[in-house]
Amino acid sequence: TSRRQRQMCIRDSLCTAATAYAEGGDEPKFSIKPTGRILLDGALYASPQKEMFKDGAAIPDVRLGAKMSYGKWDAKIDVGFAYGKVGLKDLYIGYNFNDKNLIRMGSFIHQYGLQSATSSSMKPTMEEPVSNAVFNDSRQLGVMFVHYGDKFLATASAHVEPSSTKVILAPTQFTQEGYGFRSRLVYRPVHSDGKTVQVGFSGGFASPQRRIDADGVDVHDGFQFKSNFPTRVTQVTALDAVVDHSMNLWKFTPELLLSYDRVALETQYFFQQVNRRQNLPHYRTQGAYATLRGLILGDKYGYAMYDGGLATPKPKSLECVLSYNYTSLSDSSCGIFGGRMNDFSVTFNYYINKYMLARLHYSYTYVWNRAGADPTTLNGFMARLQVIF
């Protein structure tokens, strides 16, 4: 769901709880709301390696689920269908202590940086910056505490590795699961509609994850960092690095968000280091993006307190988004060359109504310095119609 929808959902659940308990401890009401999304994409590609990128259309994401609330409790279950596969998306239970503190348990995206507060289909750039796709994580099984203060937003998470939700582990493998911790701290001295000044810092730690060696044995001593080119009609790997003999991983990302009236700036820098065993050199990588947003039609940008980011623009708004992203997964000091990427994009978003969004998107992507792959250039022209409720 979008930031505005998630904010309304949290507020509704908190109001329901407050109303129920204010009435002398009456039994709180149970509510359930269906959720879903459909993405319809079309794309044309121009590239010297045209044989790698096929023009066409796709339905890259279809989801159906439900949100539930009962007093101070809330829950969500979300099932998705993409590229011929059915998979479980969000599945969590939450408890709202009050209007400023909550805890969430289950499988979901834990907050780490500015991009983690926005669902994949509501990124203003249409596709998320590759740096975030590489240095952040998808859904993870764990627990997250969130404090929503007026000037501060703070989160703290403990989780296991992402593969724990994708593969069936034997009883002896549960003790081998990789685990991690992460936190996000945001300071927002100004956060009214039309004026936002926000800085933040996120940090994370993780132990090694599943890696199958040449003999087919799960040695659980590695990390893999991977991303496709920023388009969903065709799935082509752009960056890919496997780090073996790993001991642990440390990472951090500072973030900055500024907005004034109809103009906004979002930017992040990512740094990551994998410490390795057997006196092997550390593996260090980095990335960054900067996104400039402007409303051609519509009111000034709003703010979503519960997510620590800009709210979804109002219906009938037309937005232009310029973005640049650099990502590096190559570190010559340890002989790992996962590739380097430059990506520039222009996106137009028209918010038809509270449920529908139309997009036009152009991106120029150049990838080089990847072992076993030639430098690759892609010009992508894409369009999307999406429905979310």
mmCIF file of C-alpha atoms in Angstrom:
data_model
loop_
_atom_site.group_PDB
_atom_site.id
_atom_site.type_symbol
_atom_site.label_atom_id
_atom_site.label_comp_id
_atom_site.label_asym_id
_atom_site.label_seq_id
_atom_site.Cartn_x
_atom_site.Cartn_y
_atom_site.Cartn_z
ATOM 1 C CA THR A 1 0.000 0.000 0.000
ATOM 2 C CA SER A 2 1.011 3.646 -0.383
ATOM 3 C CA ARG A 3 2.276 5.772 2.472
ATOM 4 C CA ARG A 4 -1.024 7.649 2.725
ATOM 5 C CA GLN A 5 -3.019 4.391 2.814
ATOM 6 C CA ARG A 6 -0.722 2.858 5.450
ATOM 7 C CA GLN A 7 -0.915 6.022 7.522
ATOM 8 C CA MET A 8 -4.740 5.976 7.394
ATOM 9 C CA CYS A 9 -4.775 2.278 8.303
ATOM 10 C CA ILE A 10 -2.598 2.823 11.394
ATOM 11 C CA ARG A 11 -4.629 5.828 12.452
ATOM 12 C CA ASP A 12 -7.895 3.926 11.995
ATOM 13 C CA SER A 13 -6.676 1.052 14.147
ATOM 14 C CA LEU A 14 -5.452 3.418 16.856
ATOM 15 C CA CYS A 15 -8.728 5.346 16.815
ATOM 16 C CA THR A 16 -10.707 2.113 16.983
ATOM 17 C CA ALA A 17 -8.741 1.018 20.032
ATOM 18 C CA ALA A 18 -9.078 4.404 21.742
ATOM 19 C CA THR A 19 -12.825 4.550 21.137
ATOM 20 C CA ALA A 20 -13.448 1.019 22.364
ATOM 21 C CA TYR A 21 -11.530 1.392 25.607
ATOM 22 C CA ALA A 22 -12.911 4.857 26.247
ATOM 23 C CA GLU A 23 -16.393 3.372 26.385
ATOM 24 C CA GLY A 24 -15.815 1.694 29.702
ATOM 25 C CA GLY A 25 -13.787 -1.256 28.445
ATOM 26 C CA ASP A 26 -16.398 -2.531 25.982
ATOM 27 C CA GLU A 27 -15.382 -5.340 23.685
ATOM 28 C CA PRO A 28 -13.352 -3.761 20.832
ATOM 29 C CA LYS A 29 -14.698 -4.135 17.324
ATOM 30 C CA PHE A 30 -13.177 -6.443 14.747
ATOM 31 C CA SER A 31 -12.698 -5.038 11.244
ATOM 32 C CA ILE A 32 -11.315 -6.533 8.051
ATOM 33 C CA LYS A 33 -10.487 -4.808 4.778
ATOM 34 C CA PRO A 34 -9.491 -6.456 1.478
ATOM 35 C CA THR A 35 -6.317 -5.246 -0.241
ATOM 36 C CA GLY A 36 -4.870 -5.813 -3.677
ATOM 37 C CA ARG A 37 -2.877 -4.479 -6.589
ATOM 38 C CA ILE A 38 -2.452 -5.000 -10.320
ATOM 39 C CA LEU A 39 0.465 -3.669 -12.384
ATOM 40 C CA LEU A 40 0.258 -3.549 -16.185
ATOM 41 C CA ASP A 41 3.614 -2.759 -17.869
ATOM 42 C CA GLY A 42 4.769 -2.173 -21.426
ATOM 43 C CA ALA A 43 8.335 -1.503 -22.593
ATOM 44 C CA LEU A 44 10.478 -0.736 -25.627
ATOM 45 C CA TYR A 45 14.261 -1.070 -25.432
ATOM 46 C CA ALA A 46 17.181 0.344 -27.394
ATOM 47 C CA SER A 47 20.587 -1.192 -26.742
ATOM 48 C CA PRO A 48 23.754 -2.321 -28.530
ATOM 49 C CA GLN A 49 22.961 -5.658 -26.861
ATOM 50 C CA LYS A 50 19.364 -5.652 -28.118
ATOM 51 C CA GLU A 51 19.192 -9.458 -28.128
ATOM 52 C CA MET A 52 19.253 -9.363 -24.311
ATOM 53 C CA PHE A 53 16.234 -7.066 -23.989
ATOM 54 C CA LYS A 54 12.964 -8.061 -25.640
ATOM 55 C CA ASP A 55 10.198 -5.497 -26.155
ATOM 56 C CA GLY A 56 6.825 -6.461 -24.828
ATOM 57 C CA ALA A 57 4.192 -6.230 -22.122
ATOM 58 C CA ALA A 58 3.831 -7.929 -18.762
ATOM 59 C CA ILE A 59 1.784 -8.127 -15.604
ATOM 60 C CA PRO A 60 4.716 -8.060 -13.164
ATOM 61 C CA ASP A 61 2.704 -8.015 -9.956
ATOM 62 C CA VAL A 62 -0.751 -9.111 -8.857
ATOM 63 C CA ARG A 63 -1.624 -9.260 -5.170
ATOM 64 C CA LEU A 64 -4.607 -10.038 -3.023
ATOM 65 C CA GLY A 65 -4.783 -9.875 0.737
ATOM 66 C CA ALA A 66 -6.509 -8.479 3.787
ATOM 67 C CA LYS A 67 -5.881 -6.144 6.707
ATOM 68 C CA MET A 68 -7.458 -6.840 10.070
ATOM 69 C CA SER A 69 -7.759 -4.854 13.295
ATOM 70 C CA TYR A 70 -9.108 -5.694 16.752
ATOM 71 C CA GLY A 71 -8.625 -3.128 19.466
ATOM 72 C CA LYS A 72 -4.892 -2.425 19.716
ATOM 73 C CA TRP A 73 -4.062 -5.399 17.487
ATOM 74 C CA ASP A 74 -3.727 -5.366 13.719
ATOM 75 C CA ALA A 75 -2.613 -7.920 11.135
ATOM 76 C CA LYS A 76 -2.005 -8.289 7.416
ATOM 77 C CA ILE A 77 -1.690 -11.157 4.961
ATOM 78 C CA ASP A 78 -0.739 -10.605 1.334
ATOM 79 C CA VAL A 79 -0.287 -13.175 -1.455
ATOM 80 C CA GLY A 80 1.329 -12.240 -4.754
ATOM 81 C CA PHE A 81 1.476 -13.690 -8.265
ATOM 82 C CA ALA A 82 4.344 -12.706 -10.564
ATOM 83 C CA TYR A 83 6.083 -14.344 -13.538
ATOM 84 C CA GLY A 84 4.111 -17.572 -13.163
ATOM 85 C CA LYS A 85 4.846 -18.005 -9.452
ATOM 86 C CA VAL A 86 2.672 -17.585 -6.372
ATOM 87 C CA GLY A 87 4.404 -16.338 -3.230
ATOM 88 C CA LEU A 88 3.630 -15.028 0.224
ATOM 89 C CA LYS A 89 4.347 -11.319 0.661
ATOM 90 C CA ASP A 90 3.514 -9.525 3.921
ATOM 91 C CA LEU A 91 2.379 -11.671 6.834
ATOM 92 C CA TYR A 92 2.503 -9.984 10.214
ATOM 93 C CA ILE A 93 0.738 -9.190 13.483
ATOM 94 C CA GLY A 94 1.142 -5.824 15.204
ATOM 95 C CA TYR A 95 0.313 -4.363 18.609
ATOM 96 C CA ASN A 96 -0.169 -0.614 19.127
ATOM 97 C CA PHE A 97 0.838 0.368 22.661
ATOM 98 C CA ASN A 98 -0.445 3.903 22.047
ATOM 99 C CA ASP A 99 -0.463 6.493 19.270
ATOM 100 C CA LYS A 100 3.367 6.713 19.268
ATOM 101 C CA ASN A 101 4.660 3.176 19.819
ATOM 102 C CA LEU A 102 4.009 -0.165 18.167
ATOM 103 C CA ILE A 103 5.589 -3.569 17.687
ATOM 104 C CA ARG A 104 5.275 -5.773 14.596
ATOM 105 C CA MET A 105 6.035 -9.497 14.312
ATOM 106 C CA GLY A 106 6.125 -11.661 11.183
ATOM 107 C CA SER A 107 7.460 -11.389 7.635
ATOM 108 C CA PHE A 108 7.700 -7.852 6.255
ATOM 109 C CA ILE A 109 10.200 -5.200 5.113
ATOM 110 C CA HIS A 110 12.082 -3.831 8.113
ATOM 111 C CA GLN A 111 12.922 -0.148 8.009
ATOM 112 C CA TYR A 112 16.400 0.687 6.743
ATOM 113 C CA GLY A 113 16.674 4.069 5.097
ATOM 114 C CA LEU A 114 14.188 6.304 3.339
ATOM 115 C CA GLN A 115 13.191 3.839 0.595
ATOM 116 C CA SER A 116 12.077 1.135 3.048
ATOM 117 C CA ALA A 117 9.053 3.228 4.031
ATOM 118 C CA THR A 118 7.515 3.015 0.534
ATOM 119 C CA SER A 119 6.080 -0.106 -1.081
ATOM 120 C CA SER A 120 7.716 -1.355 -4.290
ATOM 121 C CA SER A 121 4.827 -0.213 -6.504
ATOM 122 C CA MET A 122 4.737 3.328 -5.070
ATOM 123 C CA LYS A 123 8.351 4.351 -5.667
ATOM 124 C CA PRO A 124 8.272 7.808 -7.319
ATOM 125 C CA THR A 125 10.924 6.595 -9.787
ATOM 126 C CA MET A 126 8.619 3.695 -10.841
ATOM 127 C CA GLU A 127 11.407 1.203 -10.085
ATOM 128 C CA GLU A 128 13.374 1.564 -6.854
ATOM 129 C CA PRO A 129 16.967 2.834 -7.040
ATOM 130 C CA VAL A 130 19.287 -0.106 -7.676
ATOM 131 C CA SER A 131 21.403 0.878 -4.664
ATOM 132 C CA ASN A 132 18.438 0.256 -2.401
ATOM 133 C CA ALA A 133 17.649 -3.048 -4.116
ATOM 134 C CA VAL A 134 21.229 -4.222 -3.546
ATOM 135 C CA PHE A 135 22.072 -2.877 -0.087
ATOM 136 C CA ASN A 136 18.659 -3.264 1.509
ATOM 137 C CA ASP A 137 16.737 -6.522 1.922
ATOM 138 C CA SER A 138 13.381 -7.891 0.899
ATOM 139 C CA ARG A 139 10.939 -9.241 3.454
ATOM 140 C CA GLN A 140 12.497 -10.858 6.494
ATOM 141 C CA LEU A 141 11.030 -12.871 9.331
ATOM 142 C CA GLY A 142 11.489 -10.967 12.570
ATOM 143 C CA VAL A 143 10.241 -8.353 15.001
ATOM 144 C CA MET A 144 10.381 -4.532 14.763
ATOM 145 C CA PHE A 145 9.655 -1.846 17.358
ATOM 146 C CA VAL A 146 8.698 1.624 16.069
ATOM 147 C CA HIS A 147 8.472 4.927 17.943
ATOM 148 C CA TYR A 148 6.600 7.745 16.186
ATOM 149 C CA GLY A 149 7.575 10.981 17.926
ATOM 150 C CA ASP A 150 6.916 14.507 16.762
ATOM 151 C CA LYS A 151 10.563 15.316 16.064
ATOM 152 C CA PHE A 152 12.002 11.785 16.016
ATOM 153 C CA LEU A 153 11.188 8.454 14.366
ATOM 154 C CA ALA A 154 13.118 5.454 15.660
ATOM 155 C CA THR A 155 12.968 1.745 14.790
ATOM 156 C CA ALA A 156 14.808 -1.329 16.036
ATOM 157 C CA SER A 157 14.611 -4.760 14.365
ATOM 158 C CA ALA A 158 15.849 -8.294 14.908
ATOM 159 C CA HIS A 159 15.392 -10.772 12.050
ATOM 160 C CA VAL A 160 16.609 -13.922 10.342
ATOM 161 C CA GLU A 161 17.936 -14.192 6.798
ATOM 162 C CA PRO A 162 15.520 -13.639 3.858
ATOM 163 C CA SER A 163 15.816 -17.259 2.603
ATOM 164 C CA SER A 164 14.049 -18.501 5.754
ATOM 165 C CA THR A 165 10.745 -17.468 4.138
ATOM 166 C CA LYS A 166 11.561 -19.026 0.740
ATOM 167 C CA VAL A 167 12.930 -22.513 1.499
ATOM 168 C CA ILE A 168 11.871 -25.299 3.820
ATOM 169 C CA LEU A 169 14.576 -25.873 6.404
ATOM 170 C CA ALA A 170 15.307 -29.245 7.968
ATOM 171 C CA PRO A 171 15.256 -29.339 11.799
ATOM 172 C CA THR A 172 19.071 -29.344 11.913
ATOM 173 C CA GLN A 173 19.220 -26.196 9.768
ATOM 174 C CA PHE A 174 17.267 -23.886 12.084
ATOM 175 C CA THR A 175 20.368 -23.348 14.223
ATOM 176 C CA GLN A 176 22.297 -22.373 11.061
ATOM 177 C CA GLU A 177 19.960 -19.572 10.017
ATOM 178 C CA GLY A 178 21.636 -16.253 9.502
ATOM 179 C CA TYR A 179 20.376 -13.458 11.740
ATOM 180 C CA GLY A 180 20.656 -9.711 11.835
ATOM 181 C CA PHE A 181 19.831 -6.432 13.542
ATOM 182 C CA ARG A 182 19.043 -3.037 12.112
ATOM 183 C CA SER A 183 17.812 0.352 13.199
ATOM 184 C CA ARG A 184 16.636 3.626 11.676
ATOM 185 C CA LEU A 185 16.735 7.003 13.437
ATOM 186 C CA VAL A 186 15.134 10.051 11.823
ATOM 187 C CA TYR A 187 15.237 13.663 13.011
ATOM 188 C CA ARG A 188 12.510 15.830 11.477
ATOM 189 C CA PRO A 189 12.543 19.363 12.893
ATOM 190 C CA VAL A 190 10.169 20.542 10.137
ATOM 191 C CA HIS A 191 7.422 18.269 8.779
ATOM 192 C CA SER A 192 4.329 20.221 7.798
ATOM 193 C CA ASP A 193 2.591 19.957 4.425
ATOM 194 C CA GLY A 194 4.709 21.873 1.940
ATOM 195 C CA LYS A 195 7.760 22.135 4.201
ATOM 196 C CA THR A 196 9.958 19.212 5.239
ATOM 197 C CA VAL A 197 13.466 19.065 6.641
ATOM 198 C CA GLN A 198 14.513 15.563 7.637
ATOM 199 C CA VAL A 199 17.812 13.767 8.175
ATOM 200 C CA GLY A 200 18.257 10.151 9.144
ATOM 201 C CA PHE A 201 20.751 7.391 9.714
ATOM 202 C CA SER A 202 20.290 3.612 9.517
ATOM 203 C CA GLY A 203 22.696 0.868 10.492
ATOM 204 C CA GLY A 204 22.655 -2.910 10.179
ATOM 205 C CA PHE A 205 24.505 -6.097 11.091
ATOM 206 C CA ALA A 206 24.040 -9.617 9.682
ATOM 207 C CA SER A 207 25.637 -13.036 10.049
ATOM 208 C CA PRO A 208 26.379 -15.248 6.983
ATOM 209 C CA GLN A 209 23.513 -16.714 4.975
ATOM 210 C CA ARG A 210 22.839 -19.826 2.895
ATOM 211 C CA ARG A 211 25.470 -20.761 0.328
ATOM 212 C CA ILE A 212 25.626 -24.086 -1.466
ATOM 213 C CA ASP A 213 29.198 -25.171 -2.183
ATOM 214 C CA ALA A 214 30.458 -27.230 -5.154
ATOM 215 C CA ASP A 215 29.516 -30.469 -3.366
ATOM 216 C CA GLY A 216 25.913 -29.365 -2.812
ATOM 217 C CA VAL A 217 26.406 -28.727 0.917
ATOM 218 C CA ASP A 218 24.826 -25.743 2.677
ATOM 219 C CA VAL A 219 27.935 -24.207 4.268
ATOM 220 C CA HIS A 220 26.146 -21.051 5.412
ATOM 221 C CA ASP A 221 29.164 -18.806 5.053
ATOM 222 C CA GLY A 222 28.241 -16.401 2.286
ATOM 223 C CA PHE A 223 26.353 -13.379 1.039
ATOM 224 C CA GLN A 224 24.981 -12.687 -2.434
ATOM 225 C CA PHE A 225 24.224 -9.189 -3.701
ATOM 226 C CA LYS A 226 22.295 -9.041 -6.929
ATOM 227 C CA SER A 227 20.045 -6.778 -8.985
ATOM 228 C CA ASN A 228 18.388 -6.797 -12.394
ATOM 229 C CA PHE A 229 18.318 -3.896 -14.819
ATOM 230 C CA PRO A 230 15.634 -1.433 -13.609
ATOM 231 C CA THR A 231 12.733 -2.786 -15.648
ATOM 232 C CA ARG A 232 10.205 -5.575 -15.027
ATOM 233 C CA VAL A 233 9.089 -6.492 -18.546
ATOM 234 C CA THR A 234 12.372 -8.275 -19.138
ATOM 235 C CA GLN A 235 14.427 -9.782 -16.321
ATOM 236 C CA VAL A 236 18.157 -9.411 -17.016
ATOM 237 C CA THR A 237 20.844 -9.530 -14.327
ATOM 238 C CA ALA A 238 22.870 -6.320 -14.113
ATOM 239 C CA LEU A 239 24.939 -6.732 -10.939
ATOM 240 C CA ASP A 240 25.879 -9.951 -9.138
ATOM 241 C CA ALA A 241 28.464 -10.602 -6.429
ATOM 242 C CA VAL A 242 28.915 -13.692 -4.252
ATOM 243 C CA VAL A 243 31.117 -13.360 -1.153
ATOM 244 C CA ASP A 244 32.255 -16.626 0.439
ATOM 245 C CA HIS A 245 34.137 -17.353 3.688
ATOM 246 C CA SER A 246 32.167 -14.551 5.336
ATOM 247 C CA MET A 247 32.244 -13.785 9.045
ATOM 248 C CA ASN A 248 29.694 -10.952 9.284
ATOM 249 C CA LEU A 249 28.354 -7.883 7.511
ATOM 250 C CA TRP A 250 28.126 -4.272 8.662
ATOM 251 C CA LYS A 251 26.370 -1.494 6.769
ATOM 252 C CA PHE A 252 24.963 2.005 7.171
ATOM 253 C CA THR A 253 23.075 4.604 5.171
ATOM 254 C CA PRO A 254 22.555 8.328 5.893
ATOM 255 C CA GLU A 255 19.450 9.891 4.311
ATOM 256 C CA LEU A 256 18.197 13.397 3.543
ATOM 257 C CA LEU A 257 14.681 14.578 2.684
ATOM 258 C CA LEU A 258 13.799 18.190 1.831
ATOM 259 C CA SER A 259 10.590 19.595 0.421
ATOM 260 C CA TYR A 260 9.191 23.046 -0.197
ATOM 261 C CA ASP A 261 5.796 23.577 -1.738
ATOM 262 C CA ARG A 262 5.825 21.513 -4.999
ATOM 263 C CA VAL A 263 9.518 20.546 -5.050
ATOM 264 C CA ALA A 264 11.265 17.793 -3.076
ATOM 265 C CA LEU A 265 14.699 16.166 -2.841
ATOM 266 C CA GLU A 266 15.366 12.618 -1.622
ATOM 267 C CA THR A 267 18.870 11.189 -1.363
ATOM 268 C CA GLN A 268 20.820 8.397 0.331
ATOM 269 C CA TYR A 269 24.358 7.039 0.477
ATOM 270 C CA PHE A 270 25.004 3.324 1.154
ATOM 271 C CA PHE A 271 28.155 1.699 2.533
ATOM 272 C CA GLN A 272 28.629 -1.997 3.246
ATOM 273 C CA GLN A 273 31.513 -4.166 4.464
ATOM 274 C CA VAL A 274 31.702 -7.959 4.663
ATOM 275 C CA ASN A 275 34.374 -9.244 7.043
ATOM 276 C CA ARG A 276 35.848 -12.573 5.915
ATOM 277 C CA ARG A 277 37.613 -15.548 7.480
ATOM 278 C CA GLN A 278 41.013 -17.111 6.739
ATOM 279 C CA ASN A 279 42.633 -13.657 6.633
ATOM 280 C CA LEU A 280 40.867 -12.846 3.360
ATOM 281 C CA PRO A 281 40.502 -9.115 2.561
ATOM 282 C CA HIS A 282 37.296 -7.345 3.579
ATOM 283 C CA TYR A 283 34.751 -6.770 0.819
ATOM 284 C CA ARG A 284 33.646 -3.121 0.683
ATOM 285 C CA THR A 285 30.949 -1.720 -1.598
ATOM 286 C CA GLN A 286 28.923 1.469 -1.872
ATOM 287 C CA GLY A 287 26.195 3.279 -3.767
ATOM 288 C CA ALA A 288 24.101 6.445 -3.778
ATOM 289 C CA TYR A 289 21.077 8.021 -5.409
ATOM 290 C CA ALA A 290 19.558 11.498 -5.646
ATOM 291 C CA THR A 291 15.946 12.067 -6.684
ATOM 292 C CA LEU A 292 14.416 15.446 -7.520
ATOM 293 C CA ARG A 293 10.614 15.519 -7.502
ATOM 294 C CA GLY A 294 8.297 18.266 -8.745
ATOM 295 C CA LEU A 295 4.525 18.595 -8.987
ATOM 296 C CA ILE A 296 3.447 20.063 -12.335
ATOM 297 C CA LEU A 297 -0.212 19.779 -11.283
ATOM 298 C CA GLY A 298 -1.514 19.458 -7.762
ATOM 299 C CA ASP A 299 -1.007 20.813 -4.267
ATOM 300 C CA LYS A 300 2.229 20.945 -2.324
ATOM 301 C CA TYR A 301 3.847 17.750 -1.044
ATOM 302 C CA GLY A 302 2.381 16.309 2.142
ATOM 303 C CA TYR A 303 4.160 14.370 4.871
ATOM 304 C CA ALA A 304 3.501 10.903 6.320
ATOM 305 C CA MET A 305 4.391 10.906 10.015
ATOM 306 C CA TYR A 306 4.159 7.139 10.434
ATOM 307 C CA ASP A 307 6.600 6.386 7.595
ATOM 308 C CA GLY A 308 9.032 9.264 7.879
ATOM 309 C CA GLY A 309 8.632 10.284 4.239
ATOM 310 C CA LEU A 310 6.520 12.209 1.771
ATOM 311 C CA ALA A 311 2.874 11.253 1.463
ATOM 312 C CA THR A 312 1.430 10.046 -1.830
ATOM 313 C CA PRO A 313 0.360 13.104 -3.885
ATOM 314 C CA LYS A 314 -3.355 13.781 -4.035
ATOM 315 C CA PRO A 315 -5.576 12.596 -6.926
ATOM 316 C CA LYS A 316 -5.272 14.576 -10.187
ATOM 317 C CA SER A 317 -1.629 15.404 -9.418
ATOM 318 C CA LEU A 318 0.983 15.213 -12.177
ATOM 319 C CA GLU A 319 4.549 14.665 -11.016
ATOM 320 C CA CYS A 320 7.922 14.806 -12.789
ATOM 321 C CA VAL A 321 10.798 12.878 -11.199
ATOM 322 C CA LEU A 322 14.490 13.085 -12.132
ATOM 323 C CA SER A 323 16.839 10.557 -10.559
ATOM 324 C CA TYR A 324 20.468 9.450 -10.706
ATOM 325 C CA ASN A 325 21.847 6.273 -9.130
ATOM 326 C CA TYR A 326 25.364 4.842 -8.832
ATOM 327 C CA THR A 327 26.011 1.349 -7.486
ATOM 328 C CA SER A 328 29.277 -0.572 -7.155
ATOM 329 C CA LEU A 329 29.624 -4.257 -6.309
ATOM 330 C CA SER A 330 33.263 -4.472 -7.415
ATOM 331 C CA ASP A 331 36.169 -4.412 -4.970
ATOM 332 C CA SER A 332 39.547 -5.006 -6.587
ATOM 333 C CA SER A 333 41.289 -5.359 -3.205
ATOM 334 C CA CYS A 334 39.621 -8.746 -2.681
ATOM 335 C CA GLY A 335 39.186 -9.778 -6.320
ATOM 336 C CA ILE A 336 35.386 -9.663 -6.400
ATOM 337 C CA PHE A 337 33.902 -7.932 -9.440
ATOM 338 C CA GLY A 338 30.104 -7.823 -9.163
ATOM 339 C CA GLY A 339 29.827 -4.846 -11.508
ATOM 340 C CA ARG A 340 29.353 -1.093 -11.432
ATOM 341 C CA MET A 341 26.270 0.778 -12.622
ATOM 342 C CA ASN A 342 25.256 4.294 -13.623
ATOM 343 C CA ASP A 343 21.530 4.914 -14.057
ATOM 344 C CA PHE A 344 19.661 8.101 -14.984
ATOM 345 C CA SER A 345 15.876 8.224 -15.262
ATOM 346 C CA VAL A 346 12.940 10.553 -15.950
ATOM 347 C CA THR A 347 9.477 9.580 -14.745
ATOM 348 C CA PHE A 348 6.050 11.168 -15.091
ATOM 349 C CA ASN A 349 3.420 10.038 -12.568
ATOM 350 C CA TYR A 350 -0.257 10.931 -12.947
ATOM 351 C CA TYR A 351 -2.327 10.103 -9.867
ATOM 352 C CA ILE A 352 -5.689 9.421 -11.490
ATOM 353 C CA ASN A 353 -7.559 8.847 -8.229
ATOM 354 C CA LYS A 354 -6.841 7.322 -4.813
ATOM 355 C CA TYR A 355 -6.653 3.831 -6.371
ATOM 356 C CA MET A 356 -5.129 4.335 -9.843
ATOM 357 C CA LEU A 357 -1.783 5.645 -11.082
ATOM 358 C CA ALA A 358 -0.412 6.013 -14.634
ATOM 359 C CA ARG A 359 3.333 6.297 -15.351
ATOM 360 C CA LEU A 360 5.696 7.056 -18.227
ATOM 361 C CA HIS A 361 9.373 6.303 -17.613
ATOM 362 C CA TYR A 362 12.697 6.573 -19.443
ATOM 363 C CA SER A 363 15.993 5.289 -18.068
ATOM 364 C CA TYR A 364 19.555 5.141 -19.329
ATOM 365 C CA THR A 365 21.602 2.400 -17.657
ATOM 366 C CA TYR A 366 25.252 1.523 -18.144
ATOM 367 C CA VAL A 367 26.886 -1.475 -16.421
ATOM 368 C CA TRP A 368 30.595 -2.373 -16.503
ATOM 369 C CA ASN A 369 33.378 -4.057 -14.510
ATOM 370 C CA ARG A 370 31.403 -7.264 -13.912
ATOM 371 C CA ALA A 371 33.324 -10.548 -14.099
ATOM 372 C CA GLY A 372 32.229 -12.722 -17.032
ATOM 373 C CA ALA A 373 30.043 -10.013 -18.602
ATOM 374 C CA ASP A 374 30.728 -7.333 -21.204
ATOM 375 C CA PRO A 375 29.840 -3.674 -20.577
ATOM 376 C CA THR A 376 26.124 -3.212 -21.286
ATOM 377 C CA THR A 377 24.053 -0.162 -22.212
ATOM 378 C CA LEU A 378 20.257 0.010 -22.007
ATOM 379 C CA ASN A 379 17.786 2.713 -22.995
ATOM 380 C CA GLY A 380 14.379 1.749 -21.631
ATOM 381 C CA PHE A 381 11.048 3.368 -22.519
ATOM 382 C CA MET A 382 8.323 2.107 -20.170
ATOM 383 C CA ALA A 383 4.697 2.714 -19.262
ATOM 384 C CA ARG A 384 2.598 1.405 -16.397
ATOM 385 C CA LEU A 385 -1.014 1.472 -15.259
ATOM 386 C CA GLN A 386 -1.502 0.301 -11.707
ATOM 387 C CA VAL A 387 -4.472 -0.236 -9.433
ATOM 388 C CA ILE A 388 -3.971 -0.443 -5.663
ATOM 389 C CA PHE A 389 -6.587 -0.715 -2.945
#
